[in-house]
Short mmCIF file of C-alpha atoms in Angstrom, two decimals:
data_model
loop_
_atom_site.label_atom_id
_atom_site.label_comp_id
_atom_site.label_asym_id
_atom_site.label_seq_id
_atom_site.Cartn_x
_atom_site.Cartn_y
_atom_site.Cartn_z
CA MET A 1 -15.03 3.84 -15.42
CA SER A 2 -18.05 1.57 -14.90
CA ARG A 3 -19.54 0.88 -11.49
CA PHE A 4 -18.38 -2.75 -11.73
CA THR A 5 -14.83 -1.69 -12.58
CA ARG A 6 -14.74 0.71 -9.64
CA ILE A 7 -15.98 -1.97 -7.25
CA PHE A 8 -13.52 -4.52 -8.62
CA ALA A 9 -10.61 -2.08 -8.31
CA ALA A 10 -11.58 -1.24 -4.73
CA LEU A 11 -11.80 -4.92 -3.77
CA THR A 12 -8.48 -5.66 -5.43
CA THR A 13 -6.79 -2.80 -3.57
CA ALA A 14 -8.30 -3.88 -0.24
CA ALA A 15 -7.18 -7.47 -0.79
CA ALA A 16 -3.63 -6.37 -1.56
CA LEU A 17 -3.52 -4.20 1.54
CA LEU A 18 -5.03 -6.88 3.74
CA THR A 19 -2.25 -9.27 2.75
CA ALA A 20 0.22 -6.59 3.81
CA GLU A 21 -1.31 -6.53 7.29
CA GLY A 22 1.18 -6.80 10.13
CA GLN A 23 4.74 -5.50 10.23
CA ALA A 24 6.57 -4.94 6.96
CA CYS A 25 10.07 -3.78 6.05
CA THR A 26 12.30 -3.77 2.97
CA ARG A 27 16.10 -3.92 2.79
CA VAL A 28 18.28 -3.63 -0.33
CA VAL A 29 22.02 -3.73 -1.11
CA TYR A 30 23.34 -1.47 -3.89
CA GLN A 31 26.50 -2.78 -5.58
CA GLY A 32 28.05 0.15 -7.40
CA PRO A 33 31.35 0.72 -9.22
CA GLU A 34 34.71 1.16 -7.47
CA GLY A 35 33.46 -0.62 -4.35
CA ARG A 36 30.61 1.86 -3.82
CA ASN A 37 28.32 -0.45 -1.83
CA LEU A 38 25.33 0.83 0.16
CA THR A 39 22.55 -0.78 2.19
CA GLY A 40 19.13 0.82 2.62
CA ARG A 41 16.04 -0.18 4.55
CA ASN A 42 12.53 0.94 5.46
CA MET A 43 11.24 0.51 8.98
CA ASP A 44 7.54 -0.27 8.64
CA PHE A 45 5.50 -0.70 11.81
CA LYS A 46 1.87 -0.42 12.86
CA ASP A 47 2.51 1.79 15.89
CA PRO A 48 4.60 4.95 16.32
CA MET A 49 8.18 3.94 17.11
CA VAL A 50 10.89 5.56 19.20
CA SER A 51 14.16 5.05 17.33
CA ASN A 52 17.34 6.92 18.21
CA PHE A 53 20.93 6.83 16.92
CA TRP A 54 23.52 5.58 19.41
CA VAL A 55 27.31 5.63 19.23
CA PHE A 56 28.77 2.59 20.98
CA PRO A 57 32.60 2.55 21.42
CA ARG A 58 34.96 -0.39 21.31
CA GLY A 59 35.61 -2.31 24.51
CA MET A 60 32.03 -2.47 25.80
CA LYS A 61 31.39 -5.57 27.90
CA ARG A 62 28.17 -7.26 26.83
CA ASN A 63 26.08 -10.27 27.65
CA GLY A 64 23.22 -11.88 25.75
CA ALA A 65 20.51 -10.80 28.23
CA ALA A 66 19.00 -14.29 28.17
CA GLY A 67 19.60 -15.75 31.61
CA SER A 68 22.42 -17.74 33.15
CA ARG A 69 23.72 -19.21 29.86
CA SER A 70 23.94 -15.86 28.11
CA VAL A 71 26.79 -15.36 25.65
CA GLU A 72 29.37 -12.84 26.88
CA TRP A 73 31.70 -10.70 24.78
CA THR A 74 33.61 -7.42 24.58
CA SER A 75 32.98 -5.26 21.52
CA LYS A 76 35.85 -5.24 19.02
CA PHE A 77 34.32 -2.56 16.82
CA GLY A 78 32.56 0.69 17.53
CA SER A 79 29.18 1.13 15.89
CA LEU A 80 26.39 3.53 15.06
CA ALA A 81 23.26 1.67 16.16
CA VAL A 82 19.60 2.46 15.51
CA SER A 83 17.43 1.53 18.46
CA GLY A 84 13.90 0.21 18.57
CA TYR A 85 12.13 1.75 21.58
CA ASP A 86 15.59 2.02 23.20
CA ILE A 87 15.39 -1.65 24.18
CA SER A 88 17.04 -3.22 21.12
CA THR A 89 19.28 -2.57 18.12
CA VAL A 90 17.25 -2.88 14.92
CA ASP A 91 19.77 -1.48 12.44
CA GLY A 92 23.21 0.08 12.24
CA MET A 93 26.74 0.04 10.83
CA ASN A 94 30.06 -0.53 12.55
CA GLU A 95 33.35 1.22 11.88
CA ALA A 96 34.43 -1.58 9.52
CA GLY A 97 31.37 -1.07 7.31
CA LEU A 98 29.33 -4.09 8.46
CA ASN A 99 25.60 -3.38 8.43
CA ALA A 100 22.96 -5.33 10.39
CA SER A 101 19.18 -5.02 10.04
CA LEU A 102 16.28 -6.78 11.76
CA LEU A 103 13.04 -7.29 9.82
CA TRP A 104 9.72 -8.97 10.59
CA LEU A 105 9.16 -12.62 9.57
CA ASN A 106 5.98 -14.27 10.83
CA ALA A 107 7.29 -17.69 9.81
CA THR A 108 10.02 -17.45 12.45
CA LYS A 109 10.21 -20.32 14.92
CA PHE A 110 13.15 -20.10 17.30
CA ALA A 111 14.84 -23.18 18.75
CA GLU A 112 13.46 -24.83 21.85
CA ASP A 113 15.74 -24.51 24.88
CA ASP A 114 17.93 -27.61 25.09
CA GLY A 115 19.35 -26.67 28.50
CA MET A 116 22.94 -26.53 27.20
CA THR A 117 23.41 -24.19 24.23
CA PRO A 118 24.50 -20.59 24.95
CA ARG A 119 21.66 -18.09 24.63
CA MET A 120 21.08 -14.55 23.37
CA SER A 121 18.09 -12.21 23.49
CA LEU A 122 16.65 -11.23 20.11
CA SER A 123 17.02 -7.60 21.23
CA ILE A 124 20.84 -7.79 21.07
CA TRP A 125 21.21 -10.22 18.14
CA ALA A 126 22.03 -7.51 15.58
CA GLN A 127 24.32 -5.64 18.00
CA PHE A 128 26.34 -8.79 18.62
CA TYR A 129 27.38 -8.88 14.96
CA LEU A 130 28.07 -5.13 14.84
CA ASP A 131 30.29 -5.52 17.92
CA GLN A 132 32.27 -8.52 16.74
CA PHE A 133 32.76 -8.70 12.98
CA ALA A 134 34.16 -6.70 10.06
CA THR A 135 32.77 -8.83 7.23
CA VAL A 136 29.76 -10.96 6.42
CA ALA A 137 32.00 -13.97 5.76
CA GLU A 138 33.46 -13.78 9.28
CA ALA A 139 30.00 -13.39 10.81
CA VAL A 140 28.54 -16.33 8.89
CA GLU A 141 31.48 -18.59 9.72
CA TYR A 142 30.99 -17.80 13.39
CA ALA A 143 27.23 -18.37 13.24
CA ARG A 144 27.72 -21.76 11.62
CA SER A 145 30.43 -22.92 14.01
CA HIS A 146 29.10 -21.49 17.30
CA PRO A 147 25.50 -22.59 17.96
CA VAL A 148 23.46 -20.03 19.90
CA GLU A 149 19.80 -20.07 20.92
CA VAL A 150 18.18 -16.73 20.07
CA VAL A 151 15.32 -16.03 22.47
CA SER A 152 12.47 -13.70 21.54
CA GLY A 153 10.71 -11.16 23.76
CA GLU A 154 7.41 -9.30 23.74
CA VAL A 155 6.58 -6.80 21.03
CA PRO A 156 6.37 -3.36 22.72
CA GLY A 157 2.74 -2.48 23.40
CA ARG A 158 1.53 -6.02 22.69
CA PRO A 159 1.68 -8.13 25.86
CA GLY A 160 2.07 -11.82 25.14
CA SER A 161 3.06 -11.30 21.49
CA LEU A 162 6.60 -12.51 20.79
CA ALA A 163 8.64 -10.74 18.10
CA PRO A 164 9.40 -12.95 15.05
CA LEU A 165 12.40 -11.39 13.29
CA HIS A 166 15.09 -12.35 10.82
CA LEU A 167 18.53 -10.73 10.51
CA THR A 168 20.30 -9.40 7.44
CA LEU A 169 24.00 -8.57 7.19
CA SER A 170 25.99 -6.74 4.51
CA ASP A 171 29.50 -5.36 4.33
CA ALA A 172 31.77 -2.94 2.50
CA THR A 173 32.52 -5.50 -0.25
CA GLY A 174 28.83 -5.89 -1.17
CA ASP A 175 28.60 -9.34 0.42
CA SER A 176 25.30 -10.20 2.08
CA ALA A 177 23.62 -12.78 4.32
CA VAL A 178 20.12 -13.54 5.56
CA LEU A 179 19.70 -15.41 8.86
CA GLU A 180 16.31 -16.95 9.64
CA TRP A 181 15.03 -19.29 12.32
CA ILE A 182 12.76 -21.74 10.48
CA GLY A 183 11.31 -24.74 12.28
CA GLY A 184 13.67 -24.21 15.20
CA LYS A 185 16.82 -24.28 13.04
CA LEU A 186 19.02 -21.44 11.81
CA SER A 187 18.88 -21.05 8.03
CA ILE A 188 21.60 -18.92 6.39
CA HIS A 189 21.68 -17.59 2.83
CA HIS A 190 25.11 -16.11 2.13
CA GLY A 191 26.30 -14.43 -1.06
CA ARG A 192 26.35 -11.20 -3.07
CA THR A 193 23.19 -12.23 -4.92
CA TYR A 194 21.01 -11.90 -1.81
CA GLN A 195 20.52 -8.17 -2.20
CA VAL A 196 16.86 -7.89 -1.23
CA VAL A 197 14.97 -8.91 1.90
CA THR A 198 11.38 -8.20 2.89
CA ASN A 199 9.18 -10.33 5.15
CA ASP A 200 7.14 -13.51 4.71
CA PRO A 201 7.34 -16.10 3.31
CA PRO A 202 10.71 -17.65 4.30
CA TYR A 203 13.60 -16.74 2.03
CA ASN A 204 13.60 -19.93 -0.04
CA ASP A 205 9.99 -19.23 -1.02
CA GLN A 206 10.80 -15.59 -1.78
CA LEU A 207 13.54 -16.71 -4.16
CA ALA A 208 11.14 -19.10 -5.90
CA ASN A 209 8.61 -16.28 -6.31
CA GLN A 210 11.32 -14.00 -7.69
CA LYS A 211 12.31 -16.69 -10.20
CA TYR A 212 8.69 -16.91 -11.35
CA TRP A 213 8.53 -13.15 -11.92
CA SER A 214 11.87 -13.15 -13.77
CA ALA A 215 10.02 -14.51 -16.81
CA VAL A 216 7.91 -11.33 -16.95
CA ASP A 217 9.10 -8.21 -18.80
CA SER A 218 9.77 -5.97 -15.79
CA LEU A 219 9.94 -2.85 -17.95
CA ASN A 220 6.26 -3.29 -18.80
CA PHE A 221 4.87 -4.90 -15.66
CA LEU A 222 5.90 -5.23 -12.01
CA PRO A 223 3.78 -6.34 -9.03
CA GLY A 224 2.76 -3.12 -7.32
CA SER A 225 1.01 -3.95 -4.05
CA GLY A 226 2.37 -3.62 -0.52
CA ARG A 227 2.58 -7.41 -0.12
CA SER A 228 5.97 -8.65 1.01
CA GLU A 229 6.34 -10.84 -2.09
CA ASP A 230 5.55 -7.93 -4.40
CA ARG A 231 7.93 -5.55 -2.65
CA PHE A 232 10.64 -8.22 -2.89
CA VAL A 233 10.26 -8.52 -6.66
CA ARG A 234 9.90 -4.79 -7.23
CA ALA A 235 12.91 -3.81 -5.11
CA GLY A 236 14.96 -6.62 -6.63
CA PHE A 237 14.35 -5.23 -10.11
CA TYR A 238 14.96 -1.58 -9.27
CA ILE A 239 18.10 -2.01 -7.16
CA ASN A 240 19.82 -3.42 -10.25
CA ALA A 241 18.16 -1.03 -12.70
CA VAL A 242 19.02 2.31 -11.06
CA THR A 243 22.09 4.28 -12.08
CA ARG A 244 25.47 2.87 -11.02
CA SER A 245 27.72 5.63 -9.71
CA ASP A 246 30.75 6.04 -7.47
CA ASP A 247 29.50 9.53 -6.63
CA PRO A 248 28.30 9.08 -3.03
CA ARG A 249 25.46 11.57 -3.46
CA ILE A 250 24.13 9.90 -6.62
CA ALA A 251 24.49 6.41 -5.13
CA ALA A 252 22.63 7.38 -1.97
CA ALA A 253 19.89 9.01 -4.04
CA ALA A 254 19.52 5.80 -6.04
CA VAL A 255 19.13 3.68 -2.92
CA PHE A 256 16.65 6.08 -1.35
CA SER A 257 14.62 6.02 -4.56
CA VAL A 258 14.35 2.22 -4.40
CA ILE A 259 13.32 1.97 -0.76
CA ARG A 260 10.86 4.83 -1.12
CA ASN A 261 9.30 2.91 -4.00
CA ALA A 262 8.90 -0.07 -1.65
CA SER A 263 7.50 2.04 1.22
CA VAL A 264 4.04 1.69 2.70
CA PRO A 265 2.17 5.04 2.46
CA TYR A 266 2.28 6.92 5.74
CA GLY A 267 -0.84 6.50 7.86
CA VAL A 268 -2.55 4.09 5.46
CA SER A 269 -5.65 2.76 7.20
CA LEU A 270 -8.59 0.51 6.38
CA PRO A 271 -11.36 -0.60 8.76
CA GLU A 272 -10.94 -4.15 7.39
CA ALA A 273 -7.21 -4.15 8.17
CA PRO A 274 -6.57 -2.47 11.55
CA ASN A 275 -2.99 -3.77 11.82
CA LEU A 276 -1.56 -2.38 8.61
CA SER A 277 2.03 -1.20 8.88
CA THR A 278 3.22 2.15 7.63
CA THR A 279 6.76 3.27 6.83
CA ARG A 280 8.08 5.19 9.85
CA TRP A 281 11.63 5.91 8.77
CA ARG A 282 14.36 4.99 6.31
CA VAL A 283 18.12 4.61 6.69
CA VAL A 284 20.89 4.19 4.12
CA ALA A 285 24.44 3.09 4.99
CA ASP A 286 27.23 4.10 2.58
CA GLN A 287 29.76 1.39 3.39
CA LYS A 288 32.56 2.99 1.36
CA SER A 289 32.31 6.60 2.56
CA MET A 290 31.21 5.44 6.04
CA VAL A 291 28.20 7.74 6.08
CA PHE A 292 24.88 6.74 7.63
CA TYR A 293 21.77 8.55 6.37
CA GLY A 294 18.40 8.89 8.09
CA GLU A 295 15.00 10.06 6.89
CA SER A 296 11.73 10.27 8.80
CA ALA A 297 8.49 9.73 6.93
CA THR A 298 7.23 12.87 8.69
CA SER A 299 10.20 15.12 7.89
CA PRO A 300 11.07 16.95 4.66
CA ASN A 301 14.80 16.52 5.23
CA VAL A 302 17.46 13.84 4.99
CA PHE A 303 20.20 13.97 7.63
CA TRP A 304 23.37 11.95 7.93
CA VAL A 305 26.23 11.03 10.24
CA ASP A 306 29.83 10.75 9.03
CA LEU A 307 31.23 7.86 11.07
CA LYS A 308 34.76 9.15 10.40
CA LYS A 309 33.91 12.10 12.66
CA LEU A 310 32.83 9.87 15.57
CA ASP A 311 35.13 8.74 18.36
CA PHE A 312 34.85 4.98 18.88
CA SER A 313 37.87 4.73 21.20
CA GLU A 314 37.60 2.34 24.12
CA GLY A 315 36.51 4.13 27.28
CA VAL A 316 34.79 7.13 25.66
CA HIS A 317 31.20 7.96 26.56
CA VAL A 318 28.32 6.31 24.79
CA ARG A 319 26.55 9.05 22.85
CA LYS A 320 22.96 9.47 21.69
CA LEU A 321 21.18 11.42 18.96
CA ASP A 322 17.64 11.90 20.26
CA LEU A 323 15.35 11.63 17.23
CA GLY A 324 11.94 11.42 18.88
CA VAL A 325 8.93 9.38 17.80
CA ASP A 326 9.30 8.10 14.21
CA MET A 327 12.51 10.18 14.01
CA ASN A 328 10.33 13.29 13.83
CA ARG A 329 12.88 15.74 15.25
CA ILE A 330 13.97 17.93 12.34
CA PHE A 331 17.58 17.49 11.32
CA ALA A 332 19.20 18.30 8.00
CA GLY A 333 22.74 17.69 6.79
CA GLU A 334 25.62 16.21 8.77
CA ALA A 335 24.65 15.64 12.42
CA SER A 336 27.67 14.10 14.18
CA ASN A 337 27.99 17.17 16.45
CA GLU A 338 24.41 16.71 17.68
CA PHE A 339 25.17 13.57 19.72
CA VAL A 340 25.32 13.98 23.50
CA PRO A 341 26.74 11.68 26.22
CA ALA A 342 24.12 9.26 27.51
CA LYS A 343 23.72 6.15 29.62
CA PRO A 344 23.47 3.17 27.25
CA PHE A 345 20.03 1.64 27.10
CA ASP A 346 19.39 -1.81 28.56
CA PHE A 347 18.69 -4.48 25.98
CA MET A 348 15.38 -6.17 26.68
CA ALA A 349 15.99 -9.40 28.55
CA ALA A 350 14.54 -12.71 27.38
CA GLU A 351 14.32 -15.76 29.58
#
């Protein structure tokens, strides 16, 4: 390799990584045979993250943690929630098979407060849907007919920096939705075709970029950088190219293989890009078998929780699986017996 080629390759790599700067995540929906639908996601973040598994029963009284006009509800469904810093729900699946995931979107612009519309903190946005709905169609109908102002809060460890996130939903039928706040208005993409979500740009632009790449022979060339647009195209190709199987082990392996391919290498660092994200952990929800898998980027093992073994009855204790920083506590195999009673965390308030 010539000196010029080496320099060019290094500059190209640095440019690709620089465009990946900030927070980055990837979420995919696998639509297999016999209703074998699974959802997988990477959690990519610049800083180490405390994320634990929580079992929330039915009948929990909630409010939107956003001041005097906060939405109030009582949970209809129990759920296995994944926390972010134990101040928010960032992922999870309820007992009906509805999955909710929060991902970073810099283009987010939440609505200005109009003084009348009910409000909800961003920290509890995903949990609201896990608590209330069995299907994506029900959730989308509600979102369209019941206006709510979602209010952001500070990113942990970054005073003054408000979290810009979008929400994805999927269910046991393979249906999917992407909810984004663009220009102060809620944009919703709803349908089985919306299998892949990454980060910026807004979803309409991602779809246009994917259409452009559809003219390229993906077997011979795929965009390979860590950029959100490249991960979107790459994951979109692979999630429909991997083996289709009703075997839960094979299906889960296929989904893990796709999200690992879209991961950001652990600990990647460049002096020119101090805010690069790295994949901290991965989760996969089998929405037919009702099994929720977890994998830390720092652990050699996959562990999982069989939701059929959890008690979601109204009045039972909230339970917690303490996973440590970046889920680095070592678990392997089925872990439902490892949960212990715990006081539920307080969702971060937003005013």
